mmCIF file of C-alpha atoms in Angstrom:
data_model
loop_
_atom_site.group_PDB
_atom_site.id
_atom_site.type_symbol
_atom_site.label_atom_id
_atom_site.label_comp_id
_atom_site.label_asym_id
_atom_site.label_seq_id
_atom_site.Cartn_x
_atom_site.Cartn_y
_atom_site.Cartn_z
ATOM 1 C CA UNK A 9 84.029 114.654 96.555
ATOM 2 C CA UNK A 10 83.359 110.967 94.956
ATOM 3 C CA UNK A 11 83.469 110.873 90.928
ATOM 4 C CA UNK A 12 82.249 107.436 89.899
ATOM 5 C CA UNK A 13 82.096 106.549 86.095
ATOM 6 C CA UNK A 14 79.703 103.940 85.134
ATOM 7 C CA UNK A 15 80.536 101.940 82.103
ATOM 8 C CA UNK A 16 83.636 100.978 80.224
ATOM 9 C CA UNK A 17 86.372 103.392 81.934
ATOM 10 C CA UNK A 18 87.844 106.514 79.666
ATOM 11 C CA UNK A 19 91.161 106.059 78.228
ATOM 12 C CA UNK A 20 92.328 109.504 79.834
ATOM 13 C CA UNK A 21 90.908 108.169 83.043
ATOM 14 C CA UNK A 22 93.717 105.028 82.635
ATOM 15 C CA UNK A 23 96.254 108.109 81.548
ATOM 16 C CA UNK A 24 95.671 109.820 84.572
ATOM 17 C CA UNK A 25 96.648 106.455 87.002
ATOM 18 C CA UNK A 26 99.645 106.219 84.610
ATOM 19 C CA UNK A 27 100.633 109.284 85.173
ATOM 20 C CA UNK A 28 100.048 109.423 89.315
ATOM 21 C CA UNK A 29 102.027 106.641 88.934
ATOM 22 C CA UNK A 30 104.814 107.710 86.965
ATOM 23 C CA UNK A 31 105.134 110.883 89.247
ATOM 24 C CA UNK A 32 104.914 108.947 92.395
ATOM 25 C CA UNK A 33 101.638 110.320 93.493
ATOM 26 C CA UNK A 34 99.606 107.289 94.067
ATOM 27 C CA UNK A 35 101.314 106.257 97.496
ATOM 28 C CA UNK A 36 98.064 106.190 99.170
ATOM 29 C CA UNK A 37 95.655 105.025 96.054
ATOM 30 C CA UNK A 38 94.053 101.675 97.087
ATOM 31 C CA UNK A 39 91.898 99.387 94.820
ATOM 32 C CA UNK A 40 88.595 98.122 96.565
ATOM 33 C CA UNK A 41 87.745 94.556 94.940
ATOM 34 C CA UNK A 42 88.871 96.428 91.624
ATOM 35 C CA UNK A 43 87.827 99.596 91.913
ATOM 36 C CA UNK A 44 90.701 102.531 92.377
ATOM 37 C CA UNK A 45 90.150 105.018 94.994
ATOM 38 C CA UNK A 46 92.475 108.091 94.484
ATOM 39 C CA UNK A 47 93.456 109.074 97.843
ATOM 40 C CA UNK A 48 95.108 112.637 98.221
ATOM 41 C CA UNK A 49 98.731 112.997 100.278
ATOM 42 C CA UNK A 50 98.171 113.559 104.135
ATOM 43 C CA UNK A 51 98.439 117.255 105.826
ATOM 44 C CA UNK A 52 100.871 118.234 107.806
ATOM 45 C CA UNK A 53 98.136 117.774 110.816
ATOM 46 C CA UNK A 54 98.280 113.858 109.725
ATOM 47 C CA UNK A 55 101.640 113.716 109.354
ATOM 48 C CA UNK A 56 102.595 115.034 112.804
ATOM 49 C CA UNK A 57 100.342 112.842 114.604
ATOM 50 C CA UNK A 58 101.421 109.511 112.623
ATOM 51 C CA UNK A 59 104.902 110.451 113.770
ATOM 52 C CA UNK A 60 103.401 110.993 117.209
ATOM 53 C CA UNK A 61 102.156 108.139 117.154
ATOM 54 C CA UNK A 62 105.061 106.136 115.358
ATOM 55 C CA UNK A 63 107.682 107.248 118.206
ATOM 56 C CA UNK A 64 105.442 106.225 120.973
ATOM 57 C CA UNK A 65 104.926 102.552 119.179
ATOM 58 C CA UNK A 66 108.226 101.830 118.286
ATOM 59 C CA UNK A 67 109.862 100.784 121.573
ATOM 60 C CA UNK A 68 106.911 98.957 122.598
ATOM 61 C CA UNK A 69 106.719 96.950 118.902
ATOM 62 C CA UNK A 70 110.360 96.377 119.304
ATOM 63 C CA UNK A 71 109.901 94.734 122.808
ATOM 64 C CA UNK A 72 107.302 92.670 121.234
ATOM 65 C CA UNK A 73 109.483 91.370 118.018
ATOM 66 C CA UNK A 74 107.306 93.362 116.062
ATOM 67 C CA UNK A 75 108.916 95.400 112.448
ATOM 68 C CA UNK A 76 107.581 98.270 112.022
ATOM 69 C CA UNK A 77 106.311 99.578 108.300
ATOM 70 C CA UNK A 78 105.653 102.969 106.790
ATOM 71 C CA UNK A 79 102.088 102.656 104.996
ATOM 72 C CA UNK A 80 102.118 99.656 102.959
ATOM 73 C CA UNK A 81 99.445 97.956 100.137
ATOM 74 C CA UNK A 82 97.570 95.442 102.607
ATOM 75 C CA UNK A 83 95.967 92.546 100.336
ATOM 76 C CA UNK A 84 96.357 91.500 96.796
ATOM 77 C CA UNK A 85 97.415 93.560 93.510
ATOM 78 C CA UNK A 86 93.580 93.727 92.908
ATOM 79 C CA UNK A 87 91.908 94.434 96.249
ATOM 80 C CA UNK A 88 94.255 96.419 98.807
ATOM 81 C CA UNK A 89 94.336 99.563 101.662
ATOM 82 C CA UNK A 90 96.993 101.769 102.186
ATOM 83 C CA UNK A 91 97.191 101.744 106.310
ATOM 84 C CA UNK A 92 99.398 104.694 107.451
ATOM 85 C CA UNK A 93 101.741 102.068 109.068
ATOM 86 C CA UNK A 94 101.969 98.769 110.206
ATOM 87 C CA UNK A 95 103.635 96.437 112.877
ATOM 88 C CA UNK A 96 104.706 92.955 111.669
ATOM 89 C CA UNK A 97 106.173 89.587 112.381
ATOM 90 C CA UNK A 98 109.126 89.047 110.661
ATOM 91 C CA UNK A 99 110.547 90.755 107.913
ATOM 92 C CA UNK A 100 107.738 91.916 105.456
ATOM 93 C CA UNK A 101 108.741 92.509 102.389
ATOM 94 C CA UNK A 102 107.328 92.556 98.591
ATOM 95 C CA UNK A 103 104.859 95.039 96.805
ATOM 96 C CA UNK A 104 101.374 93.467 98.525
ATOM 97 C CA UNK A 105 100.958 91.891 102.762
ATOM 98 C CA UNK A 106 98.578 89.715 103.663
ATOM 99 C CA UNK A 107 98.361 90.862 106.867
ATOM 100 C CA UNK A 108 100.331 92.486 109.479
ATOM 101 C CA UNK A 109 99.821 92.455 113.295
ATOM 102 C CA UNK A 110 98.632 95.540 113.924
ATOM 103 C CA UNK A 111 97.402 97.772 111.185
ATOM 104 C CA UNK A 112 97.914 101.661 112.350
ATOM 105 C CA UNK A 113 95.135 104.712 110.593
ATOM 106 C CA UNK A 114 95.295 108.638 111.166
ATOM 107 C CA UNK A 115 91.992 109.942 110.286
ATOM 108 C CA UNK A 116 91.838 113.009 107.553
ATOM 109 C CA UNK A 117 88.814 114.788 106.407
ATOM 110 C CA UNK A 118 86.800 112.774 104.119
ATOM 111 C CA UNK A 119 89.502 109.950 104.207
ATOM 112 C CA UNK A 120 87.678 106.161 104.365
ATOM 113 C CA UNK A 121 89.162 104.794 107.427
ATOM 114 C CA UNK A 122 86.205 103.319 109.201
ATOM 115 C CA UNK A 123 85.071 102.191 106.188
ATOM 116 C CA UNK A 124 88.249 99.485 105.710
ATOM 117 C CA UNK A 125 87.648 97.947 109.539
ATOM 118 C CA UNK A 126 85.707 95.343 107.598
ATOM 119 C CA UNK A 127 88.642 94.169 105.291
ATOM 120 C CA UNK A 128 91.523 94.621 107.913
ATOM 121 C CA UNK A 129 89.111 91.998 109.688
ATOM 122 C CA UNK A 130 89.094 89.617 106.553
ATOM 123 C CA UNK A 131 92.531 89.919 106.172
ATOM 124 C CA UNK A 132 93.398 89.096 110.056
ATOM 125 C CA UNK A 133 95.292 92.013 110.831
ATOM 126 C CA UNK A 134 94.845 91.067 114.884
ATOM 127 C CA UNK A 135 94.599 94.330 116.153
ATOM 128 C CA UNK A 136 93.651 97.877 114.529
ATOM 129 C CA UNK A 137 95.044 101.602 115.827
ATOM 130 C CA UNK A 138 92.861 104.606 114.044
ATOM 131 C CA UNK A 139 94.042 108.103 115.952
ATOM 132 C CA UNK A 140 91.885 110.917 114.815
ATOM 133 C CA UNK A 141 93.880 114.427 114.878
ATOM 134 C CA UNK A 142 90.441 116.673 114.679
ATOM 135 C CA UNK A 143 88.685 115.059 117.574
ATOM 136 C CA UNK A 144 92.272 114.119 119.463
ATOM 137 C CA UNK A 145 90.767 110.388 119.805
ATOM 138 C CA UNK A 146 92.821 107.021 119.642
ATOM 139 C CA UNK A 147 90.883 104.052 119.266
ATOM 140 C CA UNK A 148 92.380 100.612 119.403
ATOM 141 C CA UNK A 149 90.167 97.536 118.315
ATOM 142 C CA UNK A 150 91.121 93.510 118.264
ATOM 143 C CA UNK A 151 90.434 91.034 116.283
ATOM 144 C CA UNK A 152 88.085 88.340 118.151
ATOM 145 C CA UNK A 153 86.285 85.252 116.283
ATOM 146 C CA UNK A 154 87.083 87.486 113.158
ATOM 147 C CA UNK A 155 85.190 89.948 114.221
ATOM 148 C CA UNK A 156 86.630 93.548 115.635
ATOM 149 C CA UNK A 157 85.954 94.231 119.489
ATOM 150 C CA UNK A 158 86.870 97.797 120.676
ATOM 151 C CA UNK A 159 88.853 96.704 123.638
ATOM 152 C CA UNK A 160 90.728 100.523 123.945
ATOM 153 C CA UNK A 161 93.868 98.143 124.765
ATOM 154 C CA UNK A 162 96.800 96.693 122.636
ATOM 155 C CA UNK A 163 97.773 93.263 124.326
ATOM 156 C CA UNK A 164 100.561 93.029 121.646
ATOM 157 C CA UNK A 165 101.810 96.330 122.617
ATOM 158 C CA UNK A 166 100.983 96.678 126.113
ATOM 159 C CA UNK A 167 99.214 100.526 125.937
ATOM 160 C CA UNK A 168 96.270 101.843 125.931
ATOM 161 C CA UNK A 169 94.120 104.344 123.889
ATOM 162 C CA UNK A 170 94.357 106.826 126.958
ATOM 163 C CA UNK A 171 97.953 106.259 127.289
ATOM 164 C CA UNK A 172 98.246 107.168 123.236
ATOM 165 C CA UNK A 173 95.969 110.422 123.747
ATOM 166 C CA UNK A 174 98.040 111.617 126.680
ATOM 167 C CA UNK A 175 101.539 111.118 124.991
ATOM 168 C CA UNK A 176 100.538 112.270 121.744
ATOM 169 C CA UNK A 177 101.325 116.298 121.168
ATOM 170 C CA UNK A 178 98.277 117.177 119.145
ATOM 171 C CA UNK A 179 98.445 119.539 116.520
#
């Protein structure tokens, strides 16, 4: 369900963020070119597949020099996405990336993962992973002339989207 208020925003509307934030809930809240998307926490579906996911990745990003991330705010303190986890060069650190080299997504009902392609684009995160636990898909895109070609290959990480479906143990 999307709420949008038109007009100046409600004081109990700013409580609300406050309060997500004081309690820790707004891990995955993003803001799109300032406005604040309330994302809920993933299921447990989600959750086994990104760590699915996560332990097939991790050898392969650590044969590539690649640092691997836990979802991270991708942008600037007033236009960002929440991937589900990243793969970097170098030690990341601080609050907000720029980029990262590969940008990693696990699909949840009514979530708005395809439509962020776009900005991971902008933002040249080179190559994109979106797994989809419902339809048991991976999809794997790169970024070419800043533009996103479904290749259904990582060249950083040397696998496939076939080779992620098959060692994946959907839920």
């Amino acid at each position: 369900m999307r709420t949008v208020i038109l007009g100046e925003r409600p004081h109990v509307l700013d409580e609300f963020i406050a309060r997500r934030q004081a309690l820790g809930q707004d891990t995955f809240d993003e803001v799109w070119d300032g406005e604040y998307h309330v994302a809920p926490g993933p299921s447990a579906e989600h959750g086994r597949v990104d760590y699915e996911l996560n332990a097939l990745l991790l050898p392969r990003a650590r044969a590539a020099g690649l640092v691997g991330t836990g979802p991270f705010n991708l942008g600037r303190h007033d236009n960002y996405r929440v991937p589900d986890g990243g793969l970097h060069r170098g030690r990341p650190s601080g609050v907000f990336l720029p980029t990262a080299a590969v940008a990693i997504e696990v699909v949840s009902p009514d979530d708005e993962t395809y439509a962020k392609i776009d900005f991971y684009a902008a933002h040249g995160v080179d190559e994109l992973i979106v797994a989809d636990p419902l339809h048991r898909t991976v999809r794997i895109w790169q970024l070419v002339d800043g533009k996103y070609d479904e290749t259904g290959q990582s060249d950083l990480l040397q696998v496939s989207a076939a080779e992620l479906i098959d060692g994946i143990d959907w839920p």
